[in-house]
């Protein structure tokens, strides 16, 4: 082998190695870009001291969520998508007509945004007992969404809430302690992806 052949072989090896590194870097960069805009939706029920109570959806991810499919269930029966014509008959059964926001396919939910999708503005425990029972026990919502890349479909579920308790057993030995916090009446998150 002469010097020109060795130089040509070395140049070819370097070019192939460079191509392999470039392909690996491009894949890693693409994977990073997908992960850096990944949304994470959560749905939960809430009661605030301001008087508002209902269901909200939040995007706690790193990128906007694009709604693809929503499904409302009432008492285990599928009613249809979370849209006005499906939810209005349910809204009509409550003492006060709750506010409503639809989740139509293609609707974006930006990073950090909270959207209240069903709520009464001035919750009254006696008047709105049926509303709260529906929110915490009867209504289930399934949301399918994806990132702006549209590369993978994700899911979030709203599955109500356990009953709110004012007293808990805080000490060992059975002595009951009281846990009444009038400033924090937010129900726990139910279903994340």
PDB file of C-alpha atoms in Angstrom:
ATOM      1  CA  UNK A   1       0.000   0.000   0.000  1.00  0.00           C
ATOM      2  CA  UNK A   2       1.287   3.361  -0.886  1.00  0.00           C
ATOM      3  CA  UNK A   3       0.749   6.628   1.038  1.00  0.00           C
ATOM      4  CA  UNK A   4      -2.139   7.753  -1.190  1.00  0.00           C
ATOM      5  CA  UNK A   5      -4.106   4.565  -0.469  1.00  0.00           C
ATOM      6  CA  UNK A   6      -3.574   4.910   3.293  1.00  0.00           C
ATOM      7  CA  UNK A   7      -4.676   8.567   3.133  1.00  0.00           C
ATOM      8  CA  UNK A   8      -7.802   7.645   1.149  1.00  0.00           C
ATOM      9  CA  UNK A   9      -8.734   4.845   3.569  1.00  0.00           C
ATOM     10  CA  UNK A  10      -8.218   7.110   6.606  1.00  0.00           C
ATOM     11  CA  UNK A  11     -10.304   9.866   5.001  1.00  0.00           C
ATOM     12  CA  UNK A  12     -13.104   7.376   4.292  1.00  0.00           C
ATOM     13  CA  UNK A  13     -13.053   6.054   7.886  1.00  0.00           C
ATOM     14  CA  UNK A  14     -13.130   9.600   9.269  1.00  0.00           C
ATOM     15  CA  UNK A  15     -16.031  10.545   6.967  1.00  0.00           C
ATOM     16  CA  UNK A  16     -18.058   7.460   7.985  1.00  0.00           C
ATOM     17  CA  UNK A  17     -17.369   8.092  11.691  1.00  0.00           C
ATOM     18  CA  UNK A  18     -18.366  11.731  11.269  1.00  0.00           C
ATOM     19  CA  UNK A  19     -21.611  10.696   9.558  1.00  0.00           C
ATOM     20  CA  UNK A  20     -22.404   8.249  12.397  1.00  0.00           C
ATOM     21  CA  UNK A  21     -21.799  10.949  15.028  1.00  0.00           C
ATOM     22  CA  UNK A  22     -23.981  13.420  13.095  1.00  0.00           C
ATOM     23  CA  UNK A  23     -26.859  10.924  12.840  1.00  0.00           C
ATOM     24  CA  UNK A  24     -26.627  10.111  16.561  1.00  0.00           C
ATOM     25  CA  UNK A  25     -26.572  13.813  17.462  1.00  0.00           C
ATOM     26  CA  UNK A  26     -29.557  14.547  15.211  1.00  0.00           C
ATOM     27  CA  UNK A  27     -31.581  11.766  16.858  1.00  0.00           C
ATOM     28  CA  UNK A  28     -30.656  12.957  20.350  1.00  0.00           C
ATOM     29  CA  UNK A  29     -31.541  16.539  19.433  1.00  0.00           C
ATOM     30  CA  UNK A  30     -34.893  15.470  17.998  1.00  0.00           C
ATOM     31  CA  UNK A  31     -35.695  13.395  21.100  1.00  0.00           C
ATOM     32  CA  UNK A  32     -34.754  16.370  23.297  1.00  0.00           C
ATOM     33  CA  UNK A  33     -36.987  18.694  21.268  1.00  0.00           C
ATOM     34  CA  UNK A  34     -39.954  16.321  21.661  1.00  0.00           C
ATOM     35  CA  UNK A  35     -39.386  16.057  25.412  1.00  0.00           C
ATOM     36  CA  UNK A  36     -38.866  19.803  25.847  1.00  0.00           C
ATOM     37  CA  UNK A  37     -42.397  20.571  24.619  1.00  0.00           C
ATOM     38  CA  UNK A  38     -44.221  17.634  26.217  1.00  0.00           C
ATOM     39  CA  UNK A  39     -47.528  18.654  27.826  1.00  0.00           C
ATOM     40  CA  UNK A  40     -48.917  17.147  31.023  1.00  0.00           C
ATOM     41  CA  UNK A  41     -52.622  17.666  31.670  1.00  0.00           C
ATOM     42  CA  UNK A  42     -54.364  17.064  34.970  1.00  0.00           C
ATOM     43  CA  UNK A  43     -58.027  17.392  35.864  1.00  0.00           C
ATOM     44  CA  UNK A  44     -59.340  17.937  39.368  1.00  0.00           C
ATOM     45  CA  UNK A  45     -62.290  19.265  41.314  1.00  0.00           C
ATOM     46  CA  UNK A  46     -61.979  22.276  43.574  1.00  0.00           C
ATOM     47  CA  UNK A  47     -63.803  24.493  46.060  1.00  0.00           C
ATOM     48  CA  UNK A  48     -62.301  27.904  46.708  1.00  0.00           C
ATOM     49  CA  UNK A  49     -62.898  30.350  49.532  1.00  0.00           C
ATOM     50  CA  UNK A  50     -64.040  32.841  46.902  1.00  0.00           C
ATOM     51  CA  UNK A  51     -67.095  30.625  46.497  1.00  0.00           C
ATOM     52  CA  UNK A  52     -66.278  29.026  43.151  1.00  0.00           C
ATOM     53  CA  UNK A  53     -66.471  25.235  42.909  1.00  0.00           C
ATOM     54  CA  UNK A  54     -66.217  22.801  40.019  1.00  0.00           C
ATOM     55  CA  UNK A  55     -63.835  20.987  37.671  1.00  0.00           C
ATOM     56  CA  UNK A  56     -60.657  22.378  36.101  1.00  0.00           C
ATOM     57  CA  UNK A  57     -57.982  21.192  33.707  1.00  0.00           C
ATOM     58  CA  UNK A  58     -54.349  22.324  34.000  1.00  0.00           C
ATOM     59  CA  UNK A  59     -51.290  21.985  31.814  1.00  0.00           C
ATOM     60  CA  UNK A  60     -48.316  21.392  34.101  1.00  0.00           C
ATOM     61  CA  UNK A  61     -46.054  20.220  31.277  1.00  0.00           C
ATOM     62  CA  UNK A  62     -43.344  21.926  29.258  1.00  0.00           C
ATOM     63  CA  UNK A  63     -45.311  22.535  26.064  1.00  0.00           C
ATOM     64  CA  UNK A  64     -48.841  23.266  24.902  1.00  0.00           C
ATOM     65  CA  UNK A  65     -51.377  20.429  24.874  1.00  0.00           C
ATOM     66  CA  UNK A  66     -53.590  19.972  21.827  1.00  0.00           C
ATOM     67  CA  UNK A  67     -56.923  18.336  22.684  1.00  0.00           C
ATOM     68  CA  UNK A  68     -57.767  15.450  20.352  1.00  0.00           C
ATOM     69  CA  UNK A  69     -60.671  13.529  21.933  1.00  0.00           C
ATOM     70  CA  UNK A  70     -62.787  14.042  25.055  1.00  0.00           C
ATOM     71  CA  UNK A  71     -65.420  11.747  26.512  1.00  0.00           C
ATOM     72  CA  UNK A  72     -67.920  12.482  29.288  1.00  0.00           C
ATOM     73  CA  UNK A  73     -69.226   9.642  31.447  1.00  0.00           C
ATOM     74  CA  UNK A  74     -72.111  10.037  33.902  1.00  0.00           C
ATOM     75  CA  UNK A  75     -72.716   7.207  36.365  1.00  0.00           C
ATOM     76  CA  UNK A  76     -70.479   4.990  34.219  1.00  0.00           C
ATOM     77  CA  UNK A  77     -72.451   5.609  31.013  1.00  0.00           C
ATOM     78  CA  UNK A  78     -70.719   7.293  28.075  1.00  0.00           C
ATOM     79  CA  UNK A  79     -72.600  10.453  27.050  1.00  0.00           C
ATOM     80  CA  UNK A  80     -70.289  11.820  24.340  1.00  0.00           C
ATOM     81  CA  UNK A  81     -67.645  14.525  23.918  1.00  0.00           C
ATOM     82  CA  UNK A  82     -67.176  17.362  26.428  1.00  0.00           C
ATOM     83  CA  UNK A  83     -69.127  19.839  24.305  1.00  0.00           C
ATOM     84  CA  UNK A  84     -72.103  22.117  24.919  1.00  0.00           C
ATOM     85  CA  UNK A  85     -74.812  19.962  23.340  1.00  0.00           C
ATOM     86  CA  UNK A  86     -73.733  16.961  25.452  1.00  0.00           C
ATOM     87  CA  UNK A  87     -73.159  18.776  28.764  1.00  0.00           C
ATOM     88  CA  UNK A  88     -76.172  21.157  28.675  1.00  0.00           C
ATOM     89  CA  UNK A  89     -78.747  18.486  29.652  1.00  0.00           C
ATOM     90  CA  UNK A  90     -76.599  17.694  32.710  1.00  0.00           C
ATOM     91  CA  UNK A  91     -76.213  21.397  33.579  1.00  0.00           C
ATOM     92  CA  UNK A  92     -79.991  21.726  33.449  1.00  0.00           C
ATOM     93  CA  UNK A  93     -80.401  19.285  36.375  1.00  0.00           C
ATOM     94  CA  UNK A  94     -78.630  21.498  38.939  1.00  0.00           C
ATOM     95  CA  UNK A  95     -80.164  24.209  41.167  1.00  0.00           C
ATOM     96  CA  UNK A  96     -77.838  26.813  39.628  1.00  0.00           C
ATOM     97  CA  UNK A  97     -76.786  26.749  35.957  1.00  0.00           C
ATOM     98  CA  UNK A  98     -72.997  26.139  36.113  1.00  0.00           C
ATOM     99  CA  UNK A  99     -70.501  27.899  33.851  1.00  0.00           C
ATOM    100  CA  UNK A 100     -69.042  25.665  31.154  1.00  0.00           C
ATOM    101  CA  UNK A 101     -66.047  25.585  28.791  1.00  0.00           C
ATOM    102  CA  UNK A 102     -65.864  23.043  25.983  1.00  0.00           C
ATOM    103  CA  UNK A 103     -62.829  20.947  25.088  1.00  0.00           C
ATOM    104  CA  UNK A 104     -63.164  20.643  21.319  1.00  0.00           C
ATOM    105  CA  UNK A 105     -60.655  18.706  19.206  1.00  0.00           C
ATOM    106  CA  UNK A 106     -57.753  20.954  18.220  1.00  0.00           C
ATOM    107  CA  UNK A 107     -58.141  23.279  21.220  1.00  0.00           C
ATOM    108  CA  UNK A 108     -54.722  24.212  22.628  1.00  0.00           C
ATOM    109  CA  UNK A 109     -54.065  24.527  26.347  1.00  0.00           C
ATOM    110  CA  UNK A 110     -50.895  26.596  26.835  1.00  0.00           C
ATOM    111  CA  UNK A 111     -48.208  25.783  29.388  1.00  0.00           C
ATOM    112  CA  UNK A 112     -49.212  26.795  32.901  1.00  0.00           C
ATOM    113  CA  UNK A 113     -52.811  27.574  31.949  1.00  0.00           C
ATOM    114  CA  UNK A 114     -55.721  26.482  34.091  1.00  0.00           C
ATOM    115  CA  UNK A 115     -59.109  26.229  32.422  1.00  0.00           C
ATOM    116  CA  UNK A 116     -62.254  25.886  34.511  1.00  0.00           C
ATOM    117  CA  UNK A 117     -64.510  23.594  32.505  1.00  0.00           C
ATOM    118  CA  UNK A 118     -67.547  23.324  34.820  1.00  0.00           C
ATOM    119  CA  UNK A 119     -68.208  25.507  37.873  1.00  0.00           C
ATOM    120  CA  UNK A 120     -70.694  27.403  39.977  1.00  0.00           C
ATOM    121  CA  UNK A 121     -69.491  30.861  40.985  1.00  0.00           C
ATOM    122  CA  UNK A 122     -71.047  31.091  44.445  1.00  0.00           C
ATOM    123  CA  UNK A 123     -71.103  27.581  45.843  1.00  0.00           C
ATOM    124  CA  UNK A 124     -73.648  26.990  48.601  1.00  0.00           C
ATOM    125  CA  UNK A 125     -73.350  23.572  50.296  1.00  0.00           C
ATOM    126  CA  UNK A 126     -77.110  23.193  50.784  1.00  0.00           C
ATOM    127  CA  UNK A 127     -78.234  24.491  47.401  1.00  0.00           C
ATOM    128  CA  UNK A 128     -75.408  22.926  45.377  1.00  0.00           C
ATOM    129  CA  UNK A 129     -75.183  19.546  47.124  1.00  0.00           C
ATOM    130  CA  UNK A 130     -76.393  17.758  43.992  1.00  0.00           C
ATOM    131  CA  UNK A 131     -73.847  19.626  41.838  1.00  0.00           C
ATOM    132  CA  UNK A 132     -70.986  18.720  44.198  1.00  0.00           C
ATOM    133  CA  UNK A 133     -72.115  15.083  44.374  1.00  0.00           C
ATOM    134  CA  UNK A 134     -72.109  14.951  40.564  1.00  0.00           C
ATOM    135  CA  UNK A 135     -68.639  16.530  40.388  1.00  0.00           C
ATOM    136  CA  UNK A 136     -67.094  14.305  43.029  1.00  0.00           C
ATOM    137  CA  UNK A 137     -68.912  11.010  42.422  1.00  0.00           C
ATOM    138  CA  UNK A 138     -70.855  10.792  39.153  1.00  0.00           C
ATOM    139  CA  UNK A 139     -68.905  12.662  36.456  1.00  0.00           C
ATOM    140  CA  UNK A 140     -65.855  11.110  34.774  1.00  0.00           C
ATOM    141  CA  UNK A 141     -63.974  12.788  31.926  1.00  0.00           C
ATOM    142  CA  UNK A 142     -61.414  11.184  29.615  1.00  0.00           C
ATOM    143  CA  UNK A 143     -59.131  13.516  27.638  1.00  0.00           C
ATOM    144  CA  UNK A 144     -56.733  12.441  24.876  1.00  0.00           C
ATOM    145  CA  UNK A 145     -54.186  15.060  23.866  1.00  0.00           C
ATOM    146  CA  UNK A 146     -50.812  15.454  22.200  1.00  0.00           C
ATOM    147  CA  UNK A 147     -47.925  17.895  21.902  1.00  0.00           C
ATOM    148  CA  UNK A 148     -47.526  20.368  19.053  1.00  0.00           C
ATOM    149  CA  UNK A 149     -45.415  17.753  17.281  1.00  0.00           C
ATOM    150  CA  UNK A 150     -48.349  15.328  17.294  1.00  0.00           C
ATOM    151  CA  UNK A 151     -45.948  12.451  17.814  1.00  0.00           C
ATOM    152  CA  UNK A 152     -47.627  10.634  20.702  1.00  0.00           C
ATOM    153  CA  UNK A 153     -51.127  10.662  22.146  1.00  0.00           C
ATOM    154  CA  UNK A 154     -51.406  10.990  25.908  1.00  0.00           C
ATOM    155  CA  UNK A 155     -54.358  10.646  28.268  1.00  0.00           C
ATOM    156  CA  UNK A 156     -55.733  12.311  31.377  1.00  0.00           C
ATOM    157  CA  UNK A 157     -58.726  11.227  33.444  1.00  0.00           C
ATOM    158  CA  UNK A 158     -60.996  13.074  35.831  1.00  0.00           C
ATOM    159  CA  UNK A 159     -62.437  10.556  38.261  1.00  0.00           C
ATOM    160  CA  UNK A 160     -64.081  12.696  40.927  1.00  0.00           C
ATOM    161  CA  UNK A 161     -62.821  12.949  44.462  1.00  0.00           C
ATOM    162  CA  UNK A 162     -63.122  11.156  47.772  1.00  0.00           C
ATOM    163  CA  UNK A 163     -65.404  12.919  50.272  1.00  0.00           C
ATOM    164  CA  UNK A 164     -63.782  15.907  51.992  1.00  0.00           C
ATOM    165  CA  UNK A 165     -63.040  15.186  55.659  1.00  0.00           C
ATOM    166  CA  UNK A 166     -62.555  17.843  58.323  1.00  0.00           C
ATOM    167  CA  UNK A 167     -61.019  15.597  60.973  1.00  0.00           C
ATOM    168  CA  UNK A 168     -58.237  13.077  60.682  1.00  0.00           C
ATOM    169  CA  UNK A 169     -56.517  10.791  63.142  1.00  0.00           C
ATOM    170  CA  UNK A 170     -53.199  12.621  63.544  1.00  0.00           C
ATOM    171  CA  UNK A 171     -51.807  10.856  66.604  1.00  0.00           C
ATOM    172  CA  UNK A 172     -50.982   7.251  67.312  1.00  0.00           C
ATOM    173  CA  UNK A 173     -53.099   5.424  69.822  1.00  0.00           C
ATOM    174  CA  UNK A 174     -56.425   6.495  68.366  1.00  0.00           C
ATOM    175  CA  UNK A 175     -56.629  10.056  69.706  1.00  0.00           C
ATOM    176  CA  UNK A 176     -58.407  12.142  67.121  1.00  0.00           C
ATOM    177  CA  UNK A 177     -56.944  15.468  66.125  1.00  0.00           C
ATOM    178  CA  UNK A 178     -58.738  18.187  64.240  1.00  0.00           C
ATOM    179  CA  UNK A 179     -57.604  19.345  60.833  1.00  0.00           C
ATOM    180  CA  UNK A 180     -59.794  22.225  59.786  1.00  0.00           C
ATOM    181  CA  UNK A 181     -58.121  24.589  57.348  1.00  0.00           C
ATOM    182  CA  UNK A 182     -60.652  27.086  56.085  1.00  0.00           C
ATOM    183  CA  UNK A 183     -58.141  28.600  53.676  1.00  0.00           C
ATOM    184  CA  UNK A 184     -57.394  25.401  51.782  1.00  0.00           C
ATOM    185  CA  UNK A 185     -60.461  23.647  50.476  1.00  0.00           C
ATOM    186  CA  UNK A 186     -59.037  22.392  47.225  1.00  0.00           C
ATOM    187  CA  UNK A 187     -59.777  18.772  46.481  1.00  0.00           C
ATOM    188  CA  UNK A 188     -56.829  16.547  45.465  1.00  0.00           C
ATOM    189  CA  UNK A 189     -55.895  15.890  41.864  1.00  0.00           C
ATOM    190  CA  UNK A 190     -57.412  12.669  40.676  1.00  0.00           C
ATOM    191  CA  UNK A 191     -55.813  11.419  37.540  1.00  0.00           C
ATOM    192  CA  UNK A 192     -52.685  12.304  35.766  1.00  0.00           C
ATOM    193  CA  UNK A 193     -51.960  10.569  32.537  1.00  0.00           C
TER     194      UNK A 193
END
